[in-house]
PDB file of C-alpha atoms in Angstrom:
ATOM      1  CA  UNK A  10      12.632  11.989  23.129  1.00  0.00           C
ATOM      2  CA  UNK A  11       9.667   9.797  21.834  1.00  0.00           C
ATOM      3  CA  UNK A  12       6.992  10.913  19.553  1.00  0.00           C
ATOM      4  CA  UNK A  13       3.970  11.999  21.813  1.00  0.00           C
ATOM      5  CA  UNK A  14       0.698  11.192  20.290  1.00  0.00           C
ATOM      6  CA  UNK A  15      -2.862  11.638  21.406  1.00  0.00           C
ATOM      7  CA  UNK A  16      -5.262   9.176  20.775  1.00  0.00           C
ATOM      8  CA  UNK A  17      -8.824  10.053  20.892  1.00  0.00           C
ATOM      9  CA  UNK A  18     -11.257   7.234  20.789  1.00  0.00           C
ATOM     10  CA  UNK A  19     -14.390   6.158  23.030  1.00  0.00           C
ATOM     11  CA  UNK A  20     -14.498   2.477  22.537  1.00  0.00           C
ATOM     12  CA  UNK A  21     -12.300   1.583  26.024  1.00  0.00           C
ATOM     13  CA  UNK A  22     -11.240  -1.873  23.658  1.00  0.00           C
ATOM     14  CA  UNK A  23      -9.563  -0.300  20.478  1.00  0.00           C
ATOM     15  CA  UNK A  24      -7.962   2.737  22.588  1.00  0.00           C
ATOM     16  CA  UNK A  25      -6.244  -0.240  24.913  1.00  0.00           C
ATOM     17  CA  UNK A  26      -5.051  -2.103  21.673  1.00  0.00           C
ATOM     18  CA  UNK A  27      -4.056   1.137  19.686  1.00  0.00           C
ATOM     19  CA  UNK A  28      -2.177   2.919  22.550  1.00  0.00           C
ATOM     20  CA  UNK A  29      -0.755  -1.074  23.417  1.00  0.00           C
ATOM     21  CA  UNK A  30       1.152  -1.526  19.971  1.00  0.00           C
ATOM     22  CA  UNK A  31       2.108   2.320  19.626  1.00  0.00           C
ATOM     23  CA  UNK A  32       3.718   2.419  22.957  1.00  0.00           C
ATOM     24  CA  UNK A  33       5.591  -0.958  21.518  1.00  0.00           C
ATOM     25  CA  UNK A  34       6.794   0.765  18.690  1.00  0.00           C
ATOM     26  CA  UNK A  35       8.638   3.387  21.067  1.00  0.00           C
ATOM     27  CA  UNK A  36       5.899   6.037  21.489  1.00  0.00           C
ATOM     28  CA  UNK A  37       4.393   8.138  24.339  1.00  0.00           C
ATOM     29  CA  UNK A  38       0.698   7.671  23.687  1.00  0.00           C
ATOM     30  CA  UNK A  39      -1.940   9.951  25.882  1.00  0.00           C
ATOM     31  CA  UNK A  40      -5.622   9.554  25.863  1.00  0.00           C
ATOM     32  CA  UNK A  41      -8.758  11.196  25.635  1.00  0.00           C
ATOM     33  CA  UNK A  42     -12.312   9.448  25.516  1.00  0.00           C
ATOM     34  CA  UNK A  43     -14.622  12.165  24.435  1.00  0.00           C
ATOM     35  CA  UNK A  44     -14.479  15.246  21.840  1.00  0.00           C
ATOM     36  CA  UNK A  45     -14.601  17.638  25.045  1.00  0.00           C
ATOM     37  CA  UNK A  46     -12.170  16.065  26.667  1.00  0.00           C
ATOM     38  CA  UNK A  47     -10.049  15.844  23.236  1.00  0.00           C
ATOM     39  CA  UNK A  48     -10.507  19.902  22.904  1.00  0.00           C
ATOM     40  CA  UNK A  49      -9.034  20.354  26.280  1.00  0.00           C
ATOM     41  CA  UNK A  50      -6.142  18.411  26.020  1.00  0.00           C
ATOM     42  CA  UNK A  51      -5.333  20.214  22.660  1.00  0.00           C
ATOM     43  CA  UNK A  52      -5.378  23.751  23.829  1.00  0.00           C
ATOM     44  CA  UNK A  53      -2.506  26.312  22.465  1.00  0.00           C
ATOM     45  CA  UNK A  54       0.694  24.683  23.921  1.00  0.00           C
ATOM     46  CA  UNK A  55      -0.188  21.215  24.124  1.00  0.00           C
ATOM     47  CA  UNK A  56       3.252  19.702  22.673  1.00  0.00           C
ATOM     48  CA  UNK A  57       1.776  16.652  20.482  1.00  0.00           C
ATOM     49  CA  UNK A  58       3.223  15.563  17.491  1.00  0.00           C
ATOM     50  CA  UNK A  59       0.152  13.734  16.069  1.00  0.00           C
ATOM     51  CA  UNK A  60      -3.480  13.195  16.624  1.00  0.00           C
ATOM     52  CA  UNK A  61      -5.253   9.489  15.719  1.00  0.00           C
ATOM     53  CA  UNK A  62      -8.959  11.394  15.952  1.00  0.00           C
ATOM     54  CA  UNK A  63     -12.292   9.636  15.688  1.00  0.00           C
ATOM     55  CA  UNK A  64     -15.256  10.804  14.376  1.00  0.00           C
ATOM     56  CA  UNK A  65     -18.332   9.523  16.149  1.00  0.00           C
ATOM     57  CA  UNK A  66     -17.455  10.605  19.608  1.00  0.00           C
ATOM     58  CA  UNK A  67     -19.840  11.751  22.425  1.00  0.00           C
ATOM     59  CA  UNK A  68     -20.478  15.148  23.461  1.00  0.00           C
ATOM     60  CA  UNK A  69     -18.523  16.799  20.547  1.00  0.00           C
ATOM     61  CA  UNK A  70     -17.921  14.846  17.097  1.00  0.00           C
ATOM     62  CA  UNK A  71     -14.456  14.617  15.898  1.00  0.00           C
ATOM     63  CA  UNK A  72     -14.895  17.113  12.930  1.00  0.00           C
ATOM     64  CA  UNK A  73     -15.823  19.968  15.441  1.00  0.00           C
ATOM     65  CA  UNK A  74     -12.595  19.095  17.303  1.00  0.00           C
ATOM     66  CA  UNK A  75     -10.843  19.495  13.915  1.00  0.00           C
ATOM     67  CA  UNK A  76     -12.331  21.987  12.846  1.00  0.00           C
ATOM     68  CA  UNK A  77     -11.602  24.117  16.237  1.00  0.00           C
ATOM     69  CA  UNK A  78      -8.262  22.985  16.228  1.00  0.00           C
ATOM     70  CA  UNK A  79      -7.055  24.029  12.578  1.00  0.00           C
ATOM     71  CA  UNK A  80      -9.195  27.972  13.665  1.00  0.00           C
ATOM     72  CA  UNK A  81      -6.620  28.015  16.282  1.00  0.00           C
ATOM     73  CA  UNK A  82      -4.167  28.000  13.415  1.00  0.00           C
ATOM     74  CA  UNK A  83      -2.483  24.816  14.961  1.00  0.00           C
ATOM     75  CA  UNK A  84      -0.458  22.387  12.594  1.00  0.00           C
ATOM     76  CA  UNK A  85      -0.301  19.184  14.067  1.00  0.00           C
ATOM     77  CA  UNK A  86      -0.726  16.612  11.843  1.00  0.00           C
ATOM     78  CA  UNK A  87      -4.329  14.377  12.194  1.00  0.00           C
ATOM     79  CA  UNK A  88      -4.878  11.276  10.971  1.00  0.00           C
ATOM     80  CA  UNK A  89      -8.925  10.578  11.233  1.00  0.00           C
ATOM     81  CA  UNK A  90      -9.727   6.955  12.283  1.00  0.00           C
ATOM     82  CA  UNK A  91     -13.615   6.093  11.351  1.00  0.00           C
ATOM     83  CA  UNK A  92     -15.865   3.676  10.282  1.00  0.00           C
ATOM     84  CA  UNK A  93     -17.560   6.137   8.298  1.00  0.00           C
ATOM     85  CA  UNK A  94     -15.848   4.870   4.947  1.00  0.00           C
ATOM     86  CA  UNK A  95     -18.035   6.774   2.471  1.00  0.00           C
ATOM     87  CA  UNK A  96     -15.751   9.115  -0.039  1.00  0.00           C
ATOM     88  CA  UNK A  97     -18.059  12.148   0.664  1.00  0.00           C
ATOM     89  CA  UNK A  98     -16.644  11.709   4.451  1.00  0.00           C
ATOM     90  CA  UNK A  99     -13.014  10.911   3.859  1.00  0.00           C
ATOM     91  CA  UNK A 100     -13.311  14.529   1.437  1.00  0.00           C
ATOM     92  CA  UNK A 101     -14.839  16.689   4.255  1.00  0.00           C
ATOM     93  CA  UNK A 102     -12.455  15.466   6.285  1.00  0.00           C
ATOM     94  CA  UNK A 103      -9.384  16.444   4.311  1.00  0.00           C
ATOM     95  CA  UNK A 104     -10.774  19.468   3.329  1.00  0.00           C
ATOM     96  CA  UNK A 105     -11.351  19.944   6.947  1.00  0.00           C
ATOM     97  CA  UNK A 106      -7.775  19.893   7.390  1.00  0.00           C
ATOM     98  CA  UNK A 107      -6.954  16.255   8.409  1.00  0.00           C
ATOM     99  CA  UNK A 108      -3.538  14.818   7.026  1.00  0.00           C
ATOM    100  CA  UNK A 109      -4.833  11.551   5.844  1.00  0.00           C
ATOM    101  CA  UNK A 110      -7.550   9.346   6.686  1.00  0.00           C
ATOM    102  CA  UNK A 111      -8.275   5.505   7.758  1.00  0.00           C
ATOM    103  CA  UNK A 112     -11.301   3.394   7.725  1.00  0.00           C
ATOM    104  CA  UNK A 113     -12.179   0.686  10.415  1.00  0.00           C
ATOM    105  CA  UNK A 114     -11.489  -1.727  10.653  1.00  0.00           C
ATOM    106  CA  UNK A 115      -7.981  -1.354   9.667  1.00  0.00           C
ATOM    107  CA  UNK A 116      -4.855  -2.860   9.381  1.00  0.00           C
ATOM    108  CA  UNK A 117      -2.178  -2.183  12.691  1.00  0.00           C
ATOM    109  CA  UNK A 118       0.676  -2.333  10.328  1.00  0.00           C
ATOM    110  CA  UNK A 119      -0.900   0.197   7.661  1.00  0.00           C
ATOM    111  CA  UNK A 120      -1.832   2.485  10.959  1.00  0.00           C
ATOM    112  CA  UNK A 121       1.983   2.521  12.176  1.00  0.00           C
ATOM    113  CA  UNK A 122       3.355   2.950   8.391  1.00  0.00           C
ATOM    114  CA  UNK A 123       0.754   5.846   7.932  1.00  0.00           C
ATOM    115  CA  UNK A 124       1.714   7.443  11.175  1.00  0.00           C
ATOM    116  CA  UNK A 125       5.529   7.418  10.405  1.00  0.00           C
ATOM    117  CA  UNK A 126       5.116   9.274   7.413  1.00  0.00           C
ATOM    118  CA  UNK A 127       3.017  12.173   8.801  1.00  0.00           C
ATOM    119  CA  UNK A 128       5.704  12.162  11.699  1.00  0.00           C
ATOM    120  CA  UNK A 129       8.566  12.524   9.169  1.00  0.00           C
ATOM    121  CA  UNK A 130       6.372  14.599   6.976  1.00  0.00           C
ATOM    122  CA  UNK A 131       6.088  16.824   9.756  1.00  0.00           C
ATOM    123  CA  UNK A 132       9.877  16.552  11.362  1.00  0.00           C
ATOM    124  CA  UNK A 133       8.213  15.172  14.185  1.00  0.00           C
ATOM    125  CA  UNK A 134       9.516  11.458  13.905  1.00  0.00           C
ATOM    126  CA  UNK A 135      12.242  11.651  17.200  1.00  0.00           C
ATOM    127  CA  UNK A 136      12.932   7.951  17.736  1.00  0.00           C
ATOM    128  CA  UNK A 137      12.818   4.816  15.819  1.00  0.00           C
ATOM    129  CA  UNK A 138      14.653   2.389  18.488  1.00  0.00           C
ATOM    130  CA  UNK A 139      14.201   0.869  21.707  1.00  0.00           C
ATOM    131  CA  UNK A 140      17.661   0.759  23.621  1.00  0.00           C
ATOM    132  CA  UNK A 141      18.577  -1.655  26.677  1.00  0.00           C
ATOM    133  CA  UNK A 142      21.430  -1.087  27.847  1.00  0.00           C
ATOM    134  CA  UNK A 143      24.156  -2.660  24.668  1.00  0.00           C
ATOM    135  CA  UNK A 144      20.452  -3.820  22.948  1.00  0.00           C
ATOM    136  CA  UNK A 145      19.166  -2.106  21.062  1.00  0.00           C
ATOM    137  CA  UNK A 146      15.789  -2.958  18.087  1.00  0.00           C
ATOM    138  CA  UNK A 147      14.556  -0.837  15.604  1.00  0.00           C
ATOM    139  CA  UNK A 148      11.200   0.139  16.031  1.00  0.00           C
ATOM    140  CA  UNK A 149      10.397   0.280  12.133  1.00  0.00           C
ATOM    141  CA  UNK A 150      12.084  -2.923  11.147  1.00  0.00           C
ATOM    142  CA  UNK A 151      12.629  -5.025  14.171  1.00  0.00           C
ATOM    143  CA  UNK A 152      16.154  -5.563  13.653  1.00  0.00           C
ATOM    144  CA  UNK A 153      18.147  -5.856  16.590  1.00  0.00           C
ATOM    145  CA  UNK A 154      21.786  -5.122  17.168  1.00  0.00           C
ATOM    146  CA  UNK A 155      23.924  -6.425  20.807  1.00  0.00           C
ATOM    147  CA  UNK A 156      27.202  -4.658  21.555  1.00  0.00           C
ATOM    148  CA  UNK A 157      26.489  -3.142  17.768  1.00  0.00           C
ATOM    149  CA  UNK A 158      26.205  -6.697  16.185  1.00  0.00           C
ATOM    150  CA  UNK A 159      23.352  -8.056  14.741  1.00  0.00           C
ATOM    151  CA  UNK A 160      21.269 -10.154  16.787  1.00  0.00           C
ATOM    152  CA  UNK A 161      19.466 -13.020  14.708  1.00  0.00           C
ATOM    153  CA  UNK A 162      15.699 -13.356  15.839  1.00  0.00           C
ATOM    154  CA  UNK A 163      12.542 -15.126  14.472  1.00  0.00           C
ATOM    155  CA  UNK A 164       9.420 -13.416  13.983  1.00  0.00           C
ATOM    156  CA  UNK A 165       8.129 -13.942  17.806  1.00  0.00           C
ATOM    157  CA  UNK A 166      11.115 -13.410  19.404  1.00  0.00           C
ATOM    158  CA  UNK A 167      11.488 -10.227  18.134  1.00  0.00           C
ATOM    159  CA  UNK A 168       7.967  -9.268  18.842  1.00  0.00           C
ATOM    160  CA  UNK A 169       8.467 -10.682  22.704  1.00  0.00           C
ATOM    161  CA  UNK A 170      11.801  -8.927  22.973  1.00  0.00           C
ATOM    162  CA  UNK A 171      10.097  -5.710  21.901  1.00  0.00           C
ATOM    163  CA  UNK A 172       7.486  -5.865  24.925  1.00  0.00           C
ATOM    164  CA  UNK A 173      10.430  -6.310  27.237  1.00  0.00           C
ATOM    165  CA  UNK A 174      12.295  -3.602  25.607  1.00  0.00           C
ATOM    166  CA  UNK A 175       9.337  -1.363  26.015  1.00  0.00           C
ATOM    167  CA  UNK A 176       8.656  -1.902  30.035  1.00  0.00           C
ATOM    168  CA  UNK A 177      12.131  -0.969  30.821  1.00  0.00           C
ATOM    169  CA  UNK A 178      12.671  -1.942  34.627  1.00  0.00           C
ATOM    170  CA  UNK A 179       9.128  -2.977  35.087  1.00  0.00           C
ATOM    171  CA  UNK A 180       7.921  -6.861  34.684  1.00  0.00           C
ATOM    172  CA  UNK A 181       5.896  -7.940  32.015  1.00  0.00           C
ATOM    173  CA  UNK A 182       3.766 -10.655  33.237  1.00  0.00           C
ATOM    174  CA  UNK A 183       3.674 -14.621  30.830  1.00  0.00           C
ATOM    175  CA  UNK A 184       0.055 -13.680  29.700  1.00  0.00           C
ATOM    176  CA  UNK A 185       1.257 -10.112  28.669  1.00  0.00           C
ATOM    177  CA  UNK A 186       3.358 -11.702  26.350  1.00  0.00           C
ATOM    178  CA  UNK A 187       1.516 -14.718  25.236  1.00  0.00           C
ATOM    179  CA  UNK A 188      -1.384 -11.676  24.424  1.00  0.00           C
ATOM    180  CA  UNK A 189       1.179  -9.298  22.721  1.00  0.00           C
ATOM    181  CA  UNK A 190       2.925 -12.431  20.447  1.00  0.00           C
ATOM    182  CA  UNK A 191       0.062 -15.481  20.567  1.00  0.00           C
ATOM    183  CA  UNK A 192      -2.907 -13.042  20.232  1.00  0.00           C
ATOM    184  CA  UNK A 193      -3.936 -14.374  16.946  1.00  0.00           C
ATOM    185  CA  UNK A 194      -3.034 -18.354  17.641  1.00  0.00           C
ATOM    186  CA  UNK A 195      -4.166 -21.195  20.003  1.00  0.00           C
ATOM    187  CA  UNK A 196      -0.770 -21.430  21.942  1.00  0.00           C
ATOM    188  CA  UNK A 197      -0.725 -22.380  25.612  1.00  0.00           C
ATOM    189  CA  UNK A 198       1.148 -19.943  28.165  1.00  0.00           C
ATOM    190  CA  UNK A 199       3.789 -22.525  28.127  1.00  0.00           C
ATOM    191  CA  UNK A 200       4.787 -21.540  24.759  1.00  0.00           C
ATOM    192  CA  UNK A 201       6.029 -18.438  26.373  1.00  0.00           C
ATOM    193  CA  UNK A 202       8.565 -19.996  28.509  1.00  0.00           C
ATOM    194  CA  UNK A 203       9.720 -21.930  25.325  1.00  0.00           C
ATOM    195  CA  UNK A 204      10.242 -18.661  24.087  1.00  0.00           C
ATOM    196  CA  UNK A 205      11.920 -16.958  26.525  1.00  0.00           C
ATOM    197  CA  UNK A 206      14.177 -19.582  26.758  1.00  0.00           C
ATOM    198  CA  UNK A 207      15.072 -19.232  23.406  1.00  0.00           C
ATOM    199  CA  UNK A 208      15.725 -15.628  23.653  1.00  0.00           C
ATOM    200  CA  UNK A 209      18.269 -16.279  26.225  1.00  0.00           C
ATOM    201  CA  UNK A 210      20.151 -18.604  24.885  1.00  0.00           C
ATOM    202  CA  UNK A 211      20.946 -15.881  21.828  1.00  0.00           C
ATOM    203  CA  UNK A 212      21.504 -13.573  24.508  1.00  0.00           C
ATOM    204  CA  UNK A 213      23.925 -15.934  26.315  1.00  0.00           C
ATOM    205  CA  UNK A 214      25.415 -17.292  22.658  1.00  0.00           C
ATOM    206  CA  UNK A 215      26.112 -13.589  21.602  1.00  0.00           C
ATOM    207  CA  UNK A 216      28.041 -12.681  24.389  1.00  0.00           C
ATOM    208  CA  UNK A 217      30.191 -16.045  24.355  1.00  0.00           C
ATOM    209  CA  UNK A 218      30.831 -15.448  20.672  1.00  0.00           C
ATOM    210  CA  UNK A 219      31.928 -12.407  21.614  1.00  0.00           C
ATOM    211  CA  UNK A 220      34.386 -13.387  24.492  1.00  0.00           C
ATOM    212  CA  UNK A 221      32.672 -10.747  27.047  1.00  0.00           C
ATOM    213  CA  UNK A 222      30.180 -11.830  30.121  1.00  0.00           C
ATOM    214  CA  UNK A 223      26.720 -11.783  29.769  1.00  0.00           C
ATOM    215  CA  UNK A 224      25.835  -8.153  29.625  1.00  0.00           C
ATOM    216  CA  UNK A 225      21.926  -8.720  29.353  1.00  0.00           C
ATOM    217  CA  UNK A 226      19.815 -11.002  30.578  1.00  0.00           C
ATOM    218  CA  UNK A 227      16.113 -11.708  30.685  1.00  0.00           C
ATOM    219  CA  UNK A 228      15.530 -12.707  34.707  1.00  0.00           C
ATOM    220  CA  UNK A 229      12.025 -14.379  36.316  1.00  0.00           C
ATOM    221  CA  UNK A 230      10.899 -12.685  39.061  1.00  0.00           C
ATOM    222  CA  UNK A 231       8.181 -15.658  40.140  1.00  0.00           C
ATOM    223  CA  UNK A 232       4.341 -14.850  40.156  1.00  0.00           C
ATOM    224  CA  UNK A 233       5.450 -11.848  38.540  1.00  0.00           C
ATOM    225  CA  UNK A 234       6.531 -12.186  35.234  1.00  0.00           C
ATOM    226  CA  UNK A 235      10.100 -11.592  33.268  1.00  0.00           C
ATOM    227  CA  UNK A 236      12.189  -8.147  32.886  1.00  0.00           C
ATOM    228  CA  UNK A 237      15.502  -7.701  31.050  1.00  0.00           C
ATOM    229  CA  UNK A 238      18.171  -6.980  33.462  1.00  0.00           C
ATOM    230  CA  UNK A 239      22.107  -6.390  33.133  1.00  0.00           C
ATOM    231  CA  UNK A 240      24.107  -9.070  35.418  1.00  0.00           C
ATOM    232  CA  UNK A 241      26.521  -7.409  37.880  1.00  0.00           C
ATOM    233  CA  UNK A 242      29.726  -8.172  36.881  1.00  0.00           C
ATOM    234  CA  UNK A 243      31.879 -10.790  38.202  1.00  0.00           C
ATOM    235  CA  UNK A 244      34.587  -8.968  40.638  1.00  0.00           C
ATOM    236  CA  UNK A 245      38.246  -9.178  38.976  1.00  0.00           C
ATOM    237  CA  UNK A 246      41.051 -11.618  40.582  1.00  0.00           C
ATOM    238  CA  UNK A 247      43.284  -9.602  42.731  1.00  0.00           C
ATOM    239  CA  UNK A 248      46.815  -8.993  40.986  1.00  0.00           C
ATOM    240  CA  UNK A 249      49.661 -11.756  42.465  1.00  0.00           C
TER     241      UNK A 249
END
């Protein structure tokens, strides 16, 4: 099972990016927009293994949330996301009972790092790989290992393998990708079929090297985008 995590946060933008890259790194992310709503969905029972809590929320601040959910005598560890970045804040907050404590804006990397050691903290870190079939990526490092070997990448094609490894059996549409590994550069969508192409040829190479058919492929389903699928395999010659 996955790590589930609830992510409160009423700015529609960051809770799409946050909950985005934590479902890439091979979590089950749930949201709530609101400190009422937040309360509710953190009632005895509730079976999350971390909170990423705001504080300026509407209708109930994130504090009170805290606050009511450490009376209930609940445990789960809290990690307070805020742009209030003053140290009488990030104080009341950890007295308050919050695990640690990050300032916006903030680094994704330094969020996933932070989160991974409350999970393990906690002996709530259940996963850290994305499987496919015989490929498989870990979600801490990126490395990736095919039939158990390892699987040489670059930087992008790892991070485009990992969005394809995270919508198993569902397409993930070009500008998906070219969001998920461009984001930050002025590369055209056609970058992504560069890339893609890439990624199966390693796919293709690995298996050759390895004298087996192709066992995983990454296959175009037009207008809709690209999804990694396993190739039937070829029917064997009758015996003479």
């Amino acid at each position: 099972m996955t790590p589930r995590i609830l992510l409160v946060e009423d700015t529609p933008d960051i809770a799409l990016w946050l909950g985005t890259a934590l479902r890439l790194g091979g979590m089950q992310v749930e949201f709530a927009a609101d400190g009422h709503a937040a309360e509710h969905s953190l009632q005895l029972g509730h079976g999350f293994d971390a909170v990423l809590l705001d504080l300026q929320l509407p209708g109930q601040d994130g504090l009170s949330v805290l606050q009511a959910l450490r009376g209930r005598g609940d445990t789960v560890p809290v990690l307070i996301l805020t742009a209030r970045a003053s140290v009488p804040d990030r104080v009341l907050g950890l007295n308050m009972g919050a695990d640690d404590y990050l300032p916006k804006p903030f680094d994704l990397s330094e969020l996933e790092a932070r989160l991974q050691v409350l999970l393990r903290r906690h002996g709530r870190a259940k996963t850290t790989a994305l499987r496919w079939g015989p490929l498989e990526m870990r979600t801490d490092t990126n490395e990736v290992q095919l039939r158990g070997q390892p699987l040489a990448l670059t930087q992008r094609e790892a991070a485009a393998l990992r969005v394809l490894l995270a919508s198993p059996q569902r397409t993930v549409s070009k500008e998906q990708l070219h969001a998920e590994v461009f984001a930050d550069e002025s590369a055209g969508l056609d970058a992504v079929e560069v890339l893609i192409y890439r990624l199966r040829k390693k796919l293709e190479s690995s298996a050759l090297a390895s004298g087996v058919s192709v066992d995983v492929a990454i296959t175009t389903f037009r207008g809709m985008g690209y999804m990694l699928t396993q190739p039937a395999k070829p029917p064997e010659a009758a015996s003479p």
